[in-house]
């Protein structure tokens, strides 16, 4: 086995120790040296896992942590594991069969001289990298580990774990607060915040080395170092960061910069000599932080070539941090775009309950073209929409947003479903020749218990009846939106009370492992099985039903975005509806008052009689003043009392403040003051003015 081979593995122990957690920013701070350990607690020299520790000078790890002779009675046949990625170095001459027998050096084993520096090194003590090949292999493994990270924490952790203990005994990483993104020009002073630290676990420390901080105390962090520092222009720290190149801290400029970086008294915790390197972290355009590499007094000091290693680590880390910040900004924009494109909350509509789900195709593609919507319509109706724009990019999401806005505008005009799809098709053609999407548009009327559906190349909806029977609705397939020159057809179907309509995109039923019709059949069977769990008289809860539907997805079934909209039809009972036609003459307001009074008496709501009569009279008076056809009056009793007055005049009324000399213009003012809510909606045949009152 090549004694100089370096494997790419984690280079820090993950074993939790008091104050030694890499996530704890106080874990790498230097403390006052502890007294030397007793000989009975000394650690044996460590060898590679599965082997006995090598003899001194016969293949000892040059970067393994110091150890001493084993205690009396210690088991020398169960060596402790050594940090991965630490290169084996050739030792001194081996003589006899015992030279490579793998036994620990005895108490009398003499120290050996390092062949490059001539410095005496005790057995088991760490020695510097002896060859340039060692450094190249270490830098290669470390940069690969850093490059694997995608977000900021992964990259900083990769730097810490690749550095400790192979290159340094401890590391402190400072980053700019806040980090600039891309070409943004930072505003305000340069502030560095301690982002992360890492150090050798406590059980591997030796006398005069690094000791972990005691259990977290805020005051202790302040005594050893500062978590936040402001780099003043022209200061020693600013000059070191501007120089970009790593420097030893024994230089006058770096030594003067340490108090500013570590806080008052922090520079005294840094070992003397060339045992600390301060490396600026420079991104593509500017300095974004600094890294401080530390070696304990018991370890060989850094060499001049180690500055090149620190420069490589700093450069790759800084570029990776720039990449992570840009990626984080893109992910944030994608999340915000998708969130704003989809409805934040579903509306509360009369006679129907709604639930929805949305799942992106993958974490790396957070935006897509799938959308759903529920739009309240006049007459207590609701439009249910689900669509799918081709692609999973920002462009698809932008097109989806335009089509969704167009659908909302067309729904406000109360156009038939087939007309809505026709105008959506025209809009998609105006956006571009390759802008194609599928869409299903349905209108539910809780009074008539009917639903009108038009389809544009979308998978058909599934209707789950109250008894547990699930059926795939037969609706015309239609051509996708954007094809152009295609007529769309609408069908009207029964929507019985207690039934649940499920609208979805093809990502739920189609994948590489199954075709769309197989997926639809599996969905229908899953709904039927779920409905049987609650019994024939109780439909399953909507939220739980949506979760059950998504559970049918297997590991390989997430090839596309998934949009899911479930609607539970409660309807409005005929006994809770009162409907009349009124001729547009002067007697209409009086007749409207009498009809409303009778209905309220039948429903036991006499306490609302005065308010309803006043408001009905004002709204009907405004309607008959300009109408040429009979005026409609409808009362609906649900959780509120709703009154709707329709006429054939398309102009919508506007609330205005009447002057003292005006004879009219106060009717809507009264409606606005007395009603819980009110509004006006334009129809294809005129308009509807409505208001709601709270039940007693």
XYZ file of C-alpha atoms in Angstrom:
696
model
C 0.000 0.000 0.000
C 1.396 3.422 -0.947
C 2.310 5.182 2.244
C 1.631 8.627 0.685
C -1.883 7.919 -0.500
C -4.581 10.380 0.608
C -8.199 9.366 0.525
C -11.031 11.892 0.330
C -12.966 11.400 3.524
C -14.169 13.658 6.298
C -11.167 15.047 8.145
C -12.814 16.024 11.420
C -14.313 13.899 14.088
C -18.061 14.238 14.438
C -18.020 12.823 17.947
C -19.836 15.399 20.147
C -17.773 16.858 22.945
C -18.415 19.617 25.389
C -17.773 22.804 23.459
C -16.330 20.844 20.546
C -19.366 20.896 18.273
C -18.303 22.358 14.891
C -21.609 24.241 14.783
C -20.729 26.010 18.055
C -18.789 29.172 17.168
C -17.075 28.984 20.520
C -15.771 25.468 19.890
C -12.548 26.576 18.173
C -11.605 29.431 20.476
C -8.291 29.115 22.165
C -8.227 28.729 25.928
C -5.566 28.901 28.558
C -3.467 25.730 28.362
C -4.500 23.021 30.756
C -2.012 21.182 32.960
C -0.345 18.142 31.358
C -2.320 14.911 31.484
C -1.286 12.187 33.803
C 0.591 9.350 32.222
C -2.330 7.037 32.864
C -4.603 9.072 30.598
C -2.242 9.595 27.695
C -3.488 8.533 24.265
C -1.576 5.823 22.411
C -0.090 6.516 19.029
C -2.826 6.004 16.468
C -2.765 3.812 13.432
C -5.026 3.203 10.506
C -8.280 1.446 11.301
C -7.846 -2.306 11.224
C -4.074 -2.192 11.834
C -1.871 -1.939 14.875
C -0.148 1.401 15.469
C 3.127 1.686 13.543
C 6.396 1.984 15.323
C 8.033 5.350 15.708
C 9.831 6.335 12.553
C 8.346 3.442 10.597
C 5.361 4.975 8.871
C 3.820 7.227 11.546
C 1.228 9.674 10.298
C 2.812 13.076 9.977
C -0.467 14.896 10.615
C -1.968 12.589 13.210
C -2.424 14.139 16.606
C 0.185 13.735 19.337
C 0.188 10.709 21.565
C 2.395 9.254 24.232
C 3.298 5.831 25.382
C 0.339 3.634 26.415
C -0.623 3.331 30.036
C 0.290 0.258 31.928
C -2.057 -2.527 31.069
C -3.448 -0.752 28.022
C -4.681 -2.920 25.181
C -2.286 -2.322 22.288
C -4.209 -4.608 19.967
C -7.192 -2.226 19.567
C -5.798 0.961 18.012
C -7.885 4.168 17.862
C -8.939 5.300 14.373
C -6.956 8.007 12.695
C -8.423 10.929 10.736
C -9.036 9.993 7.128
C -7.190 11.882 4.467
C -3.956 12.222 6.504
C -0.958 11.179 4.373
C 1.450 8.513 5.508
C 5.046 9.684 5.579
C 8.198 7.561 5.395
C 9.928 7.281 8.744
C 13.455 6.522 9.764
C 15.421 3.375 9.120
C 13.815 0.130 10.095
C 15.881 -2.615 11.587
C 14.915 -6.046 12.579
C 11.604 -7.714 12.463
C 10.288 -5.498 15.185
C 10.681 -2.329 13.159
C 7.453 -2.832 11.302
C 5.685 -4.935 13.860
C 3.229 -2.147 14.615
C 3.930 -1.840 18.346
C 3.893 1.499 20.170
C 7.264 3.081 20.951
C 8.508 2.477 24.436
C 9.141 5.118 27.030
C 12.776 5.248 26.092
C 12.300 5.750 22.370
C 14.469 8.735 21.347
C 13.155 11.702 19.402
C 13.919 11.833 15.690
C 15.018 14.703 13.476
C 12.768 15.870 10.658
C 14.808 15.481 7.492
C 13.960 18.859 5.912
C 14.046 21.205 8.902
C 16.332 19.234 11.211
C 13.896 19.957 14.036
C 13.642 17.258 16.682
C 10.189 15.681 16.798
C 9.078 13.433 19.616
C 7.539 10.106 18.671
C 3.913 10.505 17.626
C 4.207 14.279 17.213
C 2.779 15.769 13.961
C 5.296 16.649 11.294
C 4.852 18.958 8.302
C 4.019 17.795 4.804
C 7.357 16.555 3.492
C 6.737 16.677 -0.251
C 4.894 18.914 -2.656
C 2.919 15.856 -3.764
C 1.391 15.621 -0.295
C 0.179 19.191 -0.513
C -1.203 18.712 -4.003
C -3.147 15.648 -2.965
C -4.475 17.419 0.115
C -5.505 20.505 -1.860
C -7.183 18.335 -4.482
C -9.210 16.426 -1.906
C -10.093 19.580 0.038
C -11.222 21.581 -2.992
C -13.355 18.695 -4.213
C -15.034 18.569 -0.833
C -15.634 22.323 -0.850
C -16.976 22.234 -4.411
C -19.591 19.611 -3.486
C -21.510 22.158 -1.415
C -24.488 23.939 -2.930
C -25.511 26.260 -0.121
C -23.490 28.517 2.137
C -23.409 26.254 5.184
C -22.269 23.223 3.176
C -19.357 25.131 1.635
C -18.167 26.627 4.917
C -18.507 23.251 6.622
C -16.557 21.639 3.786
C -13.720 24.109 4.329
C -13.658 23.448 8.074
C -13.849 19.670 7.840
C -11.240 19.479 5.075
C -8.810 21.654 7.043
C -9.016 20.243 10.578
C -6.948 18.319 11.595
C -5.032 17.617 8.382
C -3.818 21.161 7.777
C -4.580 22.988 11.018
C -5.712 22.285 14.552
C -8.443 24.924 14.430
C -10.036 27.316 11.950
C -12.191 30.415 12.276
C -14.214 31.556 9.261
C -15.498 35.132 9.093
C -17.922 36.266 6.379
C -19.224 39.632 5.369
C -22.520 40.686 6.927
C -24.565 40.898 4.780
C -23.008 39.005 1.902
C -23.274 40.886 -1.423
C -25.101 39.078 -4.192
C -23.683 39.071 -7.704
C -22.866 42.563 -8.932
C -24.561 44.328 -6.040
C -22.502 47.146 -4.626
C -22.347 46.832 -0.836
C -23.615 49.760 1.181
C -22.390 50.732 4.596
C -19.217 49.672 6.390
C -17.472 46.317 5.967
C -18.662 44.100 8.826
C -17.350 40.565 9.390
C -19.304 37.996 11.392
C -17.906 34.740 12.771
C -19.760 32.219 10.625
C -18.292 28.901 11.736
C -15.378 27.369 13.601
C -13.903 23.912 13.806
C -11.258 22.327 15.981
C -9.730 19.011 17.039
C -11.968 17.158 19.515
C -10.987 17.548 23.131
C -9.824 13.962 23.638
C -7.121 14.473 20.984
C -5.670 17.650 22.511
C -2.339 17.609 24.314
C -0.722 19.837 26.822
C -0.119 23.425 25.662
C -2.634 22.876 22.849
C -6.208 23.879 22.184
C -8.882 23.218 24.741
C -12.606 23.468 24.109
C -14.756 26.177 25.586
C -16.805 25.155 28.578
C -20.576 24.782 28.085
C -21.890 27.882 26.275
C -21.811 31.128 28.180
C -22.296 34.406 26.301
C -19.704 36.205 28.401
C -16.988 33.652 27.607
C -17.219 34.288 23.896
C -16.650 37.966 24.492
C -13.575 37.390 26.628
C -11.763 35.299 23.998
C -12.952 36.736 20.722
C -15.583 38.902 19.067
C -18.295 37.376 16.921
C -18.834 40.626 15.010
C -16.207 43.140 13.943
C -16.319 46.253 11.796
C -13.364 46.756 9.463
C -12.446 50.427 9.631
C -11.040 51.990 6.450
C -7.269 52.299 6.607
C -6.939 49.948 9.574
C -4.409 47.127 9.737
C -7.137 44.539 9.112
C -8.374 46.463 6.076
C -4.851 46.499 4.650
C -4.422 42.744 5.158
C -7.765 42.012 3.507
C -6.942 44.339 0.638
C -3.704 42.443 0.029
C -5.746 39.296 -0.742
C -2.786 36.940 -0.182
C -2.577 34.851 3.021
C -0.008 36.020 5.563
C 1.587 34.634 8.691
C 0.335 36.337 11.801
C 3.874 36.915 13.055
C 4.224 39.728 10.513
C 3.706 43.237 11.961
C 0.681 44.009 9.759
C -1.123 40.758 10.556
C -0.285 40.959 14.254
C -1.810 44.439 14.345
C -4.936 43.165 12.544
C -5.681 40.343 14.998
C -7.078 42.523 17.824
C -9.516 44.086 15.379
C -10.632 40.690 14.086
C -10.697 38.706 17.344
C -11.601 41.498 19.732
C -9.751 42.831 22.726
C -7.435 40.201 24.111
C -8.113 37.733 21.314
C -4.682 38.149 19.776
C -3.055 36.742 22.920
C -4.816 33.407 22.278
C -3.056 33.010 18.917
C 0.133 30.918 19.153
C 3.450 32.653 18.639
C 5.591 32.050 15.590
C 4.353 30.787 12.278
C 1.478 28.794 13.739
C -1.339 30.990 12.417
C -2.253 32.051 8.879
C -4.746 34.827 8.098
C -6.239 34.294 4.630
C -8.640 36.809 3.051
C -11.601 35.261 1.230
C -12.031 37.067 -2.070
C -14.965 36.315 -4.358
C -15.279 37.312 -7.960
C -15.274 41.064 -7.291
C -14.535 41.824 -3.656
C -13.341 40.482 -0.323
C -16.192 38.630 1.359
C -14.493 37.376 4.514
C -11.409 35.900 6.120
C -10.185 32.537 7.437
C -7.762 32.060 10.320
C -5.840 28.748 10.349
C -4.256 27.834 13.707
C -1.775 25.221 14.873
C -1.050 24.461 18.509
C 2.365 25.006 20.106
C 3.005 21.261 20.191
C 2.705 21.009 16.411
C 5.268 21.883 13.742
C 4.844 25.460 12.568
C 3.557 26.365 9.120
C 6.042 26.580 6.267
C 6.204 29.020 3.395
C 4.595 26.495 1.047
C 1.616 26.294 3.394
C 0.720 29.839 2.371
C 0.011 28.477 -1.114
C -2.207 25.784 0.379
C -4.119 28.403 2.392
C -4.463 30.551 -0.732
C -5.978 27.660 -2.676
C -8.410 26.838 0.128
C -9.417 30.484 0.483
C -9.893 30.992 -3.259
C -12.048 27.907 -3.773
C -14.079 28.651 -0.665
C -14.712 32.267 -1.647
C -15.794 31.347 -5.170
C -18.011 28.601 -3.746
C -19.588 31.095 -1.329
C -20.264 33.463 -4.227
C -21.908 30.588 -6.081
C -23.973 29.605 -3.060
C -25.196 33.156 -2.495
C -26.241 33.471 -6.137
C -27.944 30.081 -5.999
C -29.739 31.062 -2.816
C -30.974 34.274 -4.434
C -32.226 32.382 -7.486
C -33.991 29.835 -5.293
C -35.575 32.639 -3.281
C -36.790 34.377 -6.438
C -38.176 31.106 -7.753
C -40.002 30.389 -4.498
C -41.447 33.892 -4.334
C -42.482 33.781 -7.980
C -44.246 30.454 -7.558
C -45.878 31.559 -4.310
C -47.253 34.752 -5.798
C -48.445 33.001 -8.947
C -50.614 30.574 -6.992
C -53.518 31.635 -4.761
C -52.371 32.347 -1.233
C -55.715 31.322 0.245
C -58.712 29.682 -1.353
C -61.923 31.724 -1.131
C -64.823 30.740 1.092
C -67.702 30.148 -1.280
C -71.330 29.379 -0.525
C -72.252 25.715 -0.915
C -68.746 24.370 -1.603
C -65.628 23.573 0.432
C -62.179 23.666 -1.140
C -58.717 22.202 -0.523
C -55.572 22.272 -2.644
C -52.000 21.014 -2.910
C -49.003 21.997 -5.016
C -45.733 20.063 -5.355
C -42.828 21.147 -7.597
C -41.136 18.574 -9.775
C -37.946 18.651 -7.657
C -36.020 20.825 -5.241
C -33.767 21.948 -8.084
C -36.768 23.007 -10.210
C -38.954 24.918 -7.800
C -41.043 26.695 -10.401
C -43.264 25.292 -13.075
C -46.308 25.935 -15.167
C -48.983 24.163 -13.104
C -51.671 26.254 -11.453
C -55.084 26.019 -9.854
C -57.670 28.605 -8.904
C -61.128 29.038 -7.409
C -63.015 32.196 -8.434
C -66.333 33.285 -6.857
C -68.982 34.144 -9.461
C -72.335 35.947 -9.255
C -75.257 33.908 -7.979
C -73.154 32.087 -5.366
C -71.444 30.105 -8.110
C -67.742 29.300 -8.202
C -65.328 28.691 -11.074
C -62.810 25.871 -10.578
C -59.703 26.066 -12.766
C -56.629 23.879 -13.135
C -53.986 24.225 -15.850
C -50.522 23.140 -16.908
C -48.067 25.128 -19.033
C -45.372 23.048 -20.671
C -41.954 23.226 -19.011
C -40.459 23.732 -15.527
C -38.672 27.047 -15.962
C -39.121 30.673 -15.013
C -40.594 31.249 -18.464
C -43.241 28.595 -17.866
C -44.100 30.174 -14.534
C -44.375 33.623 -16.116
C -46.687 32.331 -18.848
C -48.729 30.514 -16.235
C -49.140 33.772 -14.325
C -50.394 35.573 -17.423
C -52.867 32.819 -18.273
C -54.120 32.677 -14.688
C -54.671 36.437 -14.656
C -56.497 36.220 -17.984
C -58.710 33.423 -16.646
C -59.602 35.507 -13.592
C -60.525 38.464 -15.778
C -62.668 36.337 -18.070
C -64.342 34.684 -15.092
C -65.271 38.139 -13.788
C -67.181 38.722 -17.011
C -69.207 35.579 -16.271
C -68.490 34.053 -19.659
C -69.423 30.427 -20.360
C -66.572 27.934 -19.803
C -66.059 27.256 -23.492
C -65.749 30.997 -24.159
C -63.185 31.351 -21.395
C -61.020 28.648 -22.988
C -61.425 30.265 -26.395
C -60.095 33.591 -25.119
C -57.293 31.835 -23.237
C -56.307 30.180 -26.515
C -56.129 33.572 -28.192
C -54.063 34.985 -25.363
C -51.590 32.071 -25.553
C -51.137 32.686 -29.278
C -50.387 36.349 -28.609
C -47.700 35.335 -26.118
C -45.872 33.222 -28.735
C -46.232 30.401 -31.183
C -44.783 27.797 -28.822
C -46.781 28.805 -25.741
C -48.987 25.805 -25.149
C -50.905 24.686 -22.073
C -53.730 22.424 -21.008
C -56.610 23.719 -18.922
C -59.871 22.555 -17.407
C -62.513 25.154 -16.471
C -65.622 24.203 -14.491
C -68.461 26.285 -13.014
C -70.431 24.935 -10.060
C -73.907 26.233 -9.209
C -74.898 25.295 -5.636
C -78.542 26.223 -6.222
C -79.151 23.978 -9.223
C -76.599 21.352 -8.079
C -75.081 21.309 -11.561
C -71.585 21.751 -12.895
C -70.562 22.928 -16.371
C -67.147 21.717 -17.595
C -65.020 22.661 -20.605
C -61.671 21.004 -21.326
C -58.587 21.974 -23.336
C -56.439 18.835 -23.566
C -56.373 18.276 -19.789
C -56.824 14.968 -17.929
C -60.496 14.469 -17.012
C -61.661 15.162 -13.433
C -62.727 12.429 -11.031
C -66.010 12.670 -9.088
C -66.225 10.820 -5.769
C -69.843 10.224 -4.775
C -71.111 10.116 -1.208
C -71.548 6.344 -1.237
C -67.878 5.756 -2.127
C -68.244 5.291 -5.890
C -65.582 7.150 -7.896
C -66.065 7.865 -11.586
C -63.992 9.569 -14.250
C -66.183 12.261 -15.788
C -66.683 12.039 -19.519
C -65.798 15.465 -20.829
C -64.637 16.390 -24.345
C -60.860 16.224 -24.539
C -60.371 19.336 -26.664
C -57.099 20.690 -28.017
C -54.468 22.351 -25.807
C -54.486 26.101 -25.402
C -52.218 27.767 -27.932
C -53.032 25.513 -30.890
C -55.473 28.027 -32.336
C -58.511 27.615 -34.572
C -60.130 24.944 -32.368
C -63.636 25.083 -30.912
C -64.162 24.088 -27.302
C -67.235 22.272 -26.074
C -68.841 22.383 -22.626
C -70.959 19.722 -20.932
C -73.350 20.085 -17.975
C -73.344 17.347 -15.347
C -74.993 16.615 -12.025
C -73.109 17.645 -8.892
C -74.988 15.940 -6.025
C -74.588 17.165 -2.465
C -71.801 15.366 -0.607
C -69.847 14.546 -3.779
C -66.207 15.580 -4.206
C -64.708 16.768 -7.484
C -60.976 16.282 -7.943
C -59.105 18.427 -10.488
C -55.399 17.678 -11.025
C -52.518 18.023 -13.446
C -50.873 15.154 -15.312
C -47.921 15.051 -12.903
C -50.176 13.183 -10.467
C -51.113 10.357 -12.836
C -48.306 10.161 -15.418
C -44.640 9.261 -15.015
C -41.888 7.208 -16.630
C -43.312 4.113 -14.941
C -46.957 4.438 -16.031
C -49.049 6.075 -18.720
C -51.692 8.664 -17.991
C -54.726 6.360 -18.216
C -53.158 3.800 -15.898
C -52.517 6.594 -13.428
C -56.104 7.853 -13.696
C -57.432 4.389 -12.967
C -55.130 4.087 -9.955
C -56.359 7.461 -8.749
C -59.981 6.391 -9.081
C -59.332 3.196 -7.134
C -57.438 5.099 -4.432
C -60.339 7.507 -3.971
C -62.854 4.651 -3.726
C -60.751 2.849 -1.099
C -60.322 6.043 0.925
C -64.061 6.764 0.848
C -64.862 3.316 2.227
C -62.894 4.090 5.388
C -65.386 6.757 6.467
C -68.526 4.829 5.602
C -71.239 5.368 3.008
C -72.891 8.315 4.792
C -69.824 10.410 5.587
C -67.432 11.720 2.919
C -63.722 11.715 3.824
C -62.270 15.017 5.094
C -60.908 17.128 2.279
C -57.446 17.736 3.697
C -56.947 14.078 4.546
C -58.244 13.106 1.113
C -55.651 15.320 -0.591
C -52.891 13.743 1.491
C -54.086 10.248 0.612
C -54.068 11.110 -3.064
C -50.487 12.356 -2.908
C -49.432 9.202 -1.047
C -50.115 7.180 -4.173
C -46.958 8.642 -5.708
C -44.029 6.255 -5.774
C -40.285 7.046 -5.696
C -40.121 7.399 -9.485
C -43.419 9.209 -9.970
C -42.206 12.789 -9.473
C -41.372 13.703 -13.050
C -43.596 16.783 -13.241
C -45.227 19.443 -11.116
C -48.447 18.501 -9.353
C -51.401 20.816 -8.825
C -54.434 19.403 -7.019
C -57.796 21.074 -6.321
C -60.561 19.260 -4.420
C -64.115 20.672 -4.159
C -66.733 19.226 -1.791
C -70.251 20.049 -3.047
C -72.585 20.946 -0.189
C -75.073 22.859 -2.314
C -77.962 25.019 -1.149
C -81.265 23.318 -0.357
C -84.312 24.531 -2.392
C -86.053 25.477 0.847
C -83.290 28.040 1.487
C -83.823 29.847 -1.841
C -86.493 32.410 -2.761
C -86.601 33.720 -6.344
C -88.902 36.245 -8.102
C -89.244 38.257 -11.300
C -90.322 41.907 -10.941
C -91.623 44.099 -13.741
C -89.602 47.301 -14.124
C -92.276 49.744 -12.955
C -92.967 51.938 -9.942
C -94.664 49.133 -7.994
C -91.591 46.893 -8.055
C -89.923 48.269 -4.867
C -93.089 47.835 -2.789
C -93.650 44.318 -4.062
C -90.013 43.437 -3.365
C -90.409 44.563 0.248
C -93.508 42.403 0.756
C -91.915 39.299 -0.789
C -88.773 39.693 1.306
C -90.881 40.129 4.493
C -92.777 36.885 3.841
C -89.611 34.877 3.199
C -87.957 36.159 6.359
C -91.034 35.245 8.379
C -90.996 31.719 6.911
C -87.308 31.312 7.817
C -87.759 32.727 11.326
C -85.554 35.769 10.655
C -87.988 38.553 11.527
C -85.267 40.480 13.346
C -83.728 41.317 9.942
C -86.990 42.511 8.385
C -86.412 46.256 8.754
C -82.878 46.207 7.404
C -83.716 43.868 4.509
C -86.783 45.877 3.461
C -84.793 49.134 3.432
C -81.876 47.728 1.450
C -84.036 45.742 -0.992
C -86.120 48.810 -1.678
C -83.042 50.946 -2.469
C -81.396 48.362 -4.738
C -84.594 47.486 -6.629
C -85.378 51.180 -7.104
C -81.985 51.730 -8.770
C -82.540 48.657 -10.979
C -86.029 49.529 -12.285
C -84.999 53.120 -13.017
C -82.986 52.038 -16.085
C -84.020 48.408 -16.771
C -86.096 47.454 -19.805
C -86.589 43.783 -18.914
C -87.919 42.138 -15.738
C -85.729 42.528 -12.674
C -84.744 39.408 -10.691
C -84.771 39.218 -6.901
C -83.266 36.259 -5.051
C -82.772 35.562 -1.349
C -80.372 32.834 -0.159
C -80.242 31.541 3.390
C -76.865 30.004 4.257
C -74.544 31.000 7.073
C -75.510 34.552 6.075
C -78.531 36.097 4.377
C -77.674 37.042 0.806
C -79.850 39.201 -1.465
C -79.214 39.483 -5.234
C -80.916 41.919 -7.632
C -80.265 41.520 -11.360
C -81.140 43.687 -14.354
C -80.192 44.063 -18.012
C -78.129 47.257 -17.646
C -74.349 46.578 -17.844
C -73.259 49.803 -16.101
C -72.131 49.097 -12.547
C -73.212 51.412 -9.709
C -70.543 53.378 -7.906
C -70.572 54.560 -4.318
C -70.331 58.352 -4.055
C -70.936 61.005 -1.472
C -74.191 62.834 -2.293
C -74.298 66.600 -1.897
C -76.827 68.313 0.349
C -78.816 69.543 -2.665
C -78.981 66.127 -4.429
C -82.313 64.336 -4.399
C -80.754 60.881 -4.904
C -77.436 59.094 -4.637
C -77.844 57.902 -1.048
C -79.121 54.370 -1.689
C -75.692 52.710 -2.016
C -74.468 54.748 0.932
C -77.125 53.059 3.094
C -76.230 49.657 1.653
C -72.551 50.253 2.453
C -73.335 51.241 6.053
C -75.874 48.528 6.924
C -74.700 45.472 4.951
C -71.973 43.050 6.016
C -70.649 42.966 2.466
C -71.926 44.190 -0.874
C -70.798 44.313 -4.484
C -71.780 44.447 -8.125
C -70.812 42.055 -10.911
C -71.218 42.550 -14.639
C -72.833 39.669 -16.545
C -73.095 38.920 -20.230
C -76.779 39.896 -19.998
C -76.458 42.805 -17.556
C -75.352 42.977 -13.941
C -76.107 41.724 -10.431
C -75.984 43.878 -7.284
C -75.812 41.871 -4.071
C -75.443 42.391 -0.353
C -75.119 40.136 2.705
C -76.394 40.465 6.270
C -75.306 38.482 9.282
C -77.939 36.163 10.662
C -79.161 37.103 14.140
